[in-house]
Coordinates of C-alpha atoms in Angstrom, one line a residue:
M708 CA 30.9 19.5 -262.2
R709 CA 34.5 18.8 -263.3
Y710 CA 36.4 20.6 -262.0
F711 CA 36.4 21.5 -258.8
P712 CA 36.5 25.5 -257.4
I713 CA 39.3 25.8 -254.8
F714 CA 41.3 29.6 -254.1
M715 CA 44.6 28.4 -253.5
D716 CA 47.5 30.4 -251.9
I717 CA 50.5 30.7 -253.7
Q718 CA 51.6 33.9 -252.1
K719 CA 55.9 33.8 -252.5
R720 CA 55.2 30.4 -253.6
P721 CA 57.6 29.3 -256.3
V722 CA 55.7 28.9 -259.7
L723 CA 57.3 28.5 -263.7
V724 CA 55.7 30.0 -266.9
V725 CA 57.4 28.6 -269.6
G726 CA 56.8 31.4 -272.2
G727 CA 57.0 35.4 -272.7
G728 CA 54.5 36.6 -274.7
E729 CA 51.2 38.4 -274.7
V730 CA 49.6 35.3 -272.8
A731 CA 52.4 35.1 -270.5
C732 CA 51.6 38.4 -269.5
R733 CA 48.1 38.4 -268.8
K734 CA 48.9 35.5 -266.4
I735 CA 51.8 36.8 -265.0
D736 CA 49.6 39.9 -264.0
M737 CA 47.2 37.8 -262.2
L738 CA 49.5 36.2 -260.3
L739 CA 51.6 38.5 -259.2
Q740 CA 48.4 40.0 -257.5
A741 CA 48.9 37.1 -255.6
D742 CA 52.0 37.8 -255.2
A743 CA 53.7 34.3 -256.5
D744 CA 57.4 34.2 -256.3
I745 CA 58.1 34.0 -260.4
T746 CA 60.5 32.6 -262.6
V747 CA 59.7 32.9 -266.5
I748 CA 61.8 30.7 -269.3
A749 CA 61.6 31.6 -272.7
P750 CA 64.0 33.1 -275.3
S751 CA 63.3 36.4 -275.1
I752 CA 60.2 38.4 -273.6
K753 CA 57.9 41.0 -274.4
P754 CA 59.3 44.7 -273.2
Y755 CA 56.2 44.3 -270.6
L756 CA 57.8 41.4 -268.7
S757 CA 61.1 43.4 -268.9
R758 CA 60.0 45.7 -266.8
Y759 CA 59.4 43.7 -264.2
V760 CA 62.5 41.6 -264.3
E761 CA 64.2 45.2 -263.9
Q762 CA 62.3 46.0 -260.6
E763 CA 62.8 42.5 -259.5
K764 CA 58.9 41.6 -259.7
I765 CA 60.3 38.3 -261.5
T766 CA 63.2 36.1 -262.3
Y767 CA 63.7 35.7 -266.1
H768 CA 65.9 32.2 -267.4
K769 CA 66.7 33.1 -271.0
G770 CA 66.4 30.2 -272.8
F771 CA 64.6 27.3 -274.8
Y772 CA 62.7 25.4 -272.1
H773 CA 64.6 21.7 -271.2
H774 CA 62.9 19.6 -268.6
S775 CA 65.8 19.8 -266.5
L776 CA 64.6 23.1 -265.9
L777 CA 62.0 21.8 -264.3
D778 CA 61.9 21.8 -260.7
N779 CA 59.9 20.5 -257.6
K780 CA 60.0 23.3 -255.7
Y781 CA 57.4 24.8 -257.9
V782 CA 53.8 24.2 -257.4
Q783 CA 52.2 25.2 -260.2
V784 CA 53.7 25.4 -264.2
W785 CA 52.5 27.7 -266.8
A786 CA 52.7 26.9 -270.5
T787 CA 51.9 30.1 -272.6
T788 CA 53.8 29.9 -275.8
D789 CA 52.4 29.6 -279.1
N790 CA 53.4 25.9 -280.0
S791 CA 51.0 23.5 -279.4
E792 CA 53.8 20.2 -278.9
L793 CA 56.2 22.4 -276.8
N794 CA 52.9 23.1 -274.3
H795 CA 52.3 19.5 -274.4
Q796 CA 56.0 18.5 -273.7
V797 CA 55.8 20.7 -270.8
Y798 CA 52.6 19.0 -269.5
K799 CA 54.0 15.9 -269.9
D800 CA 56.8 17.1 -268.1
A801 CA 55.1 19.0 -264.9
H802 CA 52.0 16.4 -264.3
G803 CA 54.9 13.3 -264.4
A804 CA 56.5 15.2 -261.4
G805 CA 53.1 15.9 -259.9
I806 CA 53.1 19.4 -260.4
L807 CA 50.1 21.4 -261.4
V808 CA 50.1 22.5 -264.9
N809 CA 48.2 24.8 -266.8
V810 CA 48.4 24.7 -270.8
V811 CA 46.4 27.9 -271.6
D812 CA 43.5 27.8 -273.7
D813 CA 44.1 23.9 -274.1
T814 CA 41.6 22.3 -271.0
G815 CA 42.7 19.0 -272.2
Y816 CA 46.0 19.5 -271.3
C817 CA 45.1 21.4 -267.8
D818 CA 45.5 20.0 -264.2
F819 CA 43.5 23.6 -263.8
I820 CA 41.9 26.1 -265.0
T821 CA 41.3 29.6 -264.1
P822 CA 37.9 31.2 -263.7
S823 CA 36.8 34.6 -265.0
M824 CA 36.9 36.4 -261.4
V825 CA 35.3 39.9 -260.0
N826 CA 37.1 41.7 -257.6
R827 CA 36.1 43.3 -254.8
G828 CA 39.1 44.0 -252.2
R829 CA 39.3 40.7 -250.2
V830 CA 35.9 39.1 -252.2
Q831 CA 36.8 37.5 -255.4
V832 CA 34.0 36.6 -257.5
A833 CA 34.9 33.0 -260.1
I834 CA 32.8 32.4 -262.4
S835 CA 33.3 29.2 -264.9
S836 CA 32.0 27.1 -267.8
G837 CA 34.9 24.7 -267.6
G838 CA 36.5 26.0 -270.5
S839 CA 33.4 25.7 -272.7
S840 CA 32.1 29.3 -273.2
P841 CA 34.1 31.7 -272.8
V842 CA 31.5 34.4 -274.0
L843 CA 28.7 34.0 -271.6
I844 CA 31.3 34.3 -268.7
R845 CA 32.0 36.9 -270.0
I846 CA 29.0 38.2 -270.0
I847 CA 28.3 37.1 -266.9
R848 CA 31.2 38.8 -265.3
E849 CA 30.0 42.1 -267.1
Q850 CA 26.6 41.7 -265.2
L851 CA 28.3 40.9 -261.6
E852 CA 30.4 44.3 -262.1
T853 CA 27.4 46.3 -262.7
Q854 CA 25.7 44.7 -259.6
L855 CA 28.7 44.0 -256.9
S856 CA 28.8 47.4 -255.4
T857 CA 32.4 48.5 -254.7
K858 CA 31.6 48.7 -251.2
I859 CA 31.8 45.5 -250.4
A860 CA 35.7 46.3 -250.0
M861 CA 35.5 48.4 -247.8
L862 CA 32.9 45.8 -245.8
A863 CA 35.5 43.2 -246.4
D864 CA 38.0 45.0 -244.5
F865 CA 36.0 46.5 -241.6
G866 CA 35.0 42.5 -241.1
A867 CA 38.3 41.3 -241.1
D868 CA 39.5 44.3 -238.6
K869 CA 36.4 43.6 -236.1
R870 CA 36.6 39.5 -236.2
N871 CA 38.1 39.4 -232.2
V872 CA 36.1 42.7 -231.1
V873 CA 32.9 40.5 -231.8
K874 CA 34.6 37.4 -230.5
K875 CA 35.3 39.2 -227.2
Y876 CA 31.5 40.3 -227.2
F877 CA 30.1 36.9 -228.2
S878 CA 31.6 33.7 -226.9
T879 CA 30.1 30.7 -229.5
V880 CA 30.1 30.7 -233.5
D881 CA 26.9 30.5 -233.8
E882 CA 26.1 34.5 -231.4
R883 CA 29.0 35.8 -233.9
R884 CA 27.3 34.6 -237.2
K885 CA 24.0 35.9 -236.3
F886 CA 25.5 39.4 -235.0
W887 CA 26.7 40.1 -238.3
E888 CA 24.0 38.8 -240.3
M889 CA 22.3 41.2 -238.4
F890 CA 24.5 44.0 -238.9
L891 CA 25.5 43.2 -242.7
R892 CA 21.6 43.3 -243.3
S893 CA 20.9 46.1 -241.4
P894 CA 19.2 48.7 -244.2
D895 CA 21.7 51.5 -242.9
I896 CA 24.4 50.1 -244.4
E897 CA 23.2 51.1 -248.0
T898 CA 23.7 55.0 -247.2
L899 CA 27.0 54.5 -245.8
T900 CA 29.6 55.7 -247.3
T901 CA 33.1 55.8 -245.0
R902 CA 34.9 53.9 -242.8
N903 CA 33.6 56.1 -239.8
E904 CA 29.7 55.6 -240.3
L905 CA 30.6 51.9 -240.5
E906 CA 32.4 52.0 -237.0
H907 CA 29.0 54.4 -235.1
L908 CA 26.9 51.8 -237.2
F909 CA 29.0 48.5 -235.6
T910 CA 29.1 50.5 -232.0
R911 CA 25.5 50.5 -232.2
Y912 CA 24.8 46.7 -233.4
L913 CA 27.3 45.4 -230.9
S914 CA 24.9 46.6 -228.3
N915 CA 21.3 44.8 -229.7
D916 CA 19.8 41.9 -228.9
I917 CA 21.2 38.9 -231.3
S918 CA 18.7 36.4 -230.5
V919 CA 16.6 35.0 -232.6
R920 CA 13.3 33.7 -233.1
S921 CA 11.4 31.1 -234.4
E922 CA 10.1 31.3 -238.0
R923 CA 8.9 29.8 -240.5
N924 CA 9.1 30.8 -244.5
W925 CA 6.8 28.8 -246.7
I926 CA 8.8 29.3 -250.5
E927 CA 6.6 27.8 -253.3
Y928 CA 8.6 26.4 -256.7
N929 CA 7.8 25.4 -259.9
Q930 CA 9.9 24.2 -263.0
D931 CA 12.5 27.1 -263.0
T932 CA 14.5 28.6 -260.1
E933 CA 14.4 31.7 -262.3
M934 CA 10.6 32.2 -261.1
L935 CA 12.0 32.6 -257.9
T936 CA 11.2 35.7 -256.3
L937 CA 13.9 38.2 -255.3
K938 CA 11.9 38.0 -251.7
S939 CA 12.2 34.1 -251.3
L940 CA 15.9 33.9 -252.5
R941 CA 16.6 36.1 -249.6
L942 CA 14.7 33.9 -246.9
M943 CA 16.0 30.9 -248.4
Q944 CA 19.4 32.4 -247.9
Q945 CA 18.6 33.0 -244.0
A946 CA 17.0 29.9 -243.0
E947 CA 19.0 27.5 -240.3
W948 CA 17.4 24.5 -241.7
V949 CA 15.6 23.3 -245.3
I950 CA 12.8 20.8 -245.7
Y951 CA 11.5 19.6 -248.4
F952 CA 10.2 17.1 -250.2
N953 CA 11.7 14.2 -251.4
D954 CA 10.9 15.0 -255.0
C955 CA 12.1 18.8 -254.9
P956 CA 14.3 19.8 -257.8
S957 CA 18.5 19.9 -255.9
E958 CA 18.5 23.2 -257.6
F959 CA 16.0 24.5 -255.8
V960 CA 17.7 22.8 -252.6
E961 CA 21.2 24.2 -253.7
L962 CA 19.7 27.9 -253.8
C963 CA 19.2 28.0 -250.2
R964 CA 21.7 29.1 -247.8
R965 CA 25.2 26.9 -247.9
D966 CA 25.5 26.0 -244.4
A967 CA 22.0 25.4 -243.4
E968 CA 21.1 22.1 -242.2
R969 CA 18.9 20.2 -244.9
I970 CA 16.0 17.9 -244.4
S971 CA 14.3 15.6 -246.8
I972 CA 10.9 14.3 -245.8
N973 CA 8.4 11.8 -247.3
S974 CA 5.4 13.1 -245.6
E975 CA 3.4 16.4 -244.3
Q976 CA 3.9 14.7 -241.0
E977 CA 7.2 14.8 -241.1
I978 CA 7.2 18.6 -241.4
A979 CA 5.1 18.8 -238.4
E980 CA 7.5 17.7 -236.0
Y981 CA 9.9 18.7 -237.6
L982 CA 8.4 22.2 -237.2
Q983 CA 7.2 21.8 -233.5
Q984 CA 11.2 21.3 -232.9
A985 CA 11.8 24.0 -235.1
E986 CA 9.7 26.1 -232.2
K987 CA 11.0 24.8 -229.7
D988 CA 14.7 25.4 -230.5
Q989 CA 14.3 28.5 -231.9
V990 CA 15.3 27.5 -235.3
R991 CA 14.6 29.9 -238.7
V992 CA 13.2 26.9 -241.4
T993 CA 12.5 27.7 -244.8
I994 CA 10.2 25.0 -246.3
L995 CA 10.0 24.6 -250.2
I996 CA 6.6 23.3 -251.7
K997 CA 6.0 22.5 -255.3
K998 CA 3.0 24.7 -256.6
G999 CA -0.4 23.5 -256.4
H1000 CA 0.5 21.1 -253.1
L1001 CA -2.7 21.4 -251.3
V1002 CA -2.0 21.0 -247.1
S1003 CA -4.2 18.3 -246.0
N1004 CA -2.5 18.6 -242.3
A1005 CA -4.5 20.1 -239.4
Q1006 CA -1.3 21.3 -237.7
L1007 CA 0.5 22.6 -241.0
Q1008 CA -3.3 25.0 -242.2
T1009 CA -2.5 26.5 -238.6
Y1010 CA 1.2 26.9 -239.2
L1011 CA 0.1 28.5 -242.8
S1012 CA -2.1 31.0 -241.3
N1013 CA 0.9 32.5 -239.4
D1014 CA 3.8 32.1 -241.6
I1015 CA 5.0 33.7 -244.2
Y1016 CA 3.9 31.9 -247.9
V1017 CA 5.8 33.1 -250.7
K1018 CA 4.5 32.4 -254.7
T1019 CA 6.4 31.6 -257.3
L1020 CA 6.4 33.7 -260.1

């Protein structure tokens, strides 16, 4: 992974865009969505940008770029001209001044790149190939656009509004997390269409018991993560502990819940010991096990007779 994914807060913060053509128009639209304080330097700008100037949404300095116009106040600099030599000079100046700079469509001269985005209100999904395959990323984005409900925006707004209410009901972070998991995984969520319906469901769930009993899920894997079933992926996202042998490929472990405790083991006996502790502490556990592995430990065999075991395809 060459690029570290990060969401940067640039609200009301100064950003410099060098260039006033079509590329600048696209980038400025994106920056305006983030409510940045945008200054444009260019000999001329598109009528599209002129309207933003008239509306005082951006500041325009008419003229050619010169390094003296670069100020350390800027948190980002965008070089968007069709002159690669000029763009590279902007990169050199900004990079030397310690300012993050992006030369559009020239990843060799970028301190950061922008991903393709799927927006659902407060929820943003970013997709990137590090600039290596934009067509592939476009296809992935199209797939996500069709799969992510527009209802997500309403749920995100609702969650933001109710955070303090939930804090009053539940004193610990763990309790609050369990409540939100129960509420947002409710089958009723799928049928709701209005904020009022969501309020009623929320009130009902506040009075529910949020205690979670110990649960063991055995997920069988093979060579390809795409062979995991949807049920496997759902259970892997609910785990609080993930137990796996040392030779388990990392891509399967990474598909598990991000904040789950990862436990790498060498023997079945270690699994048995961890499962005893999980049962005592009422922890939900996912055990990743390779297809074809025959469990020999008697205690694990007893567990398996009562647990959920999901086979790979």
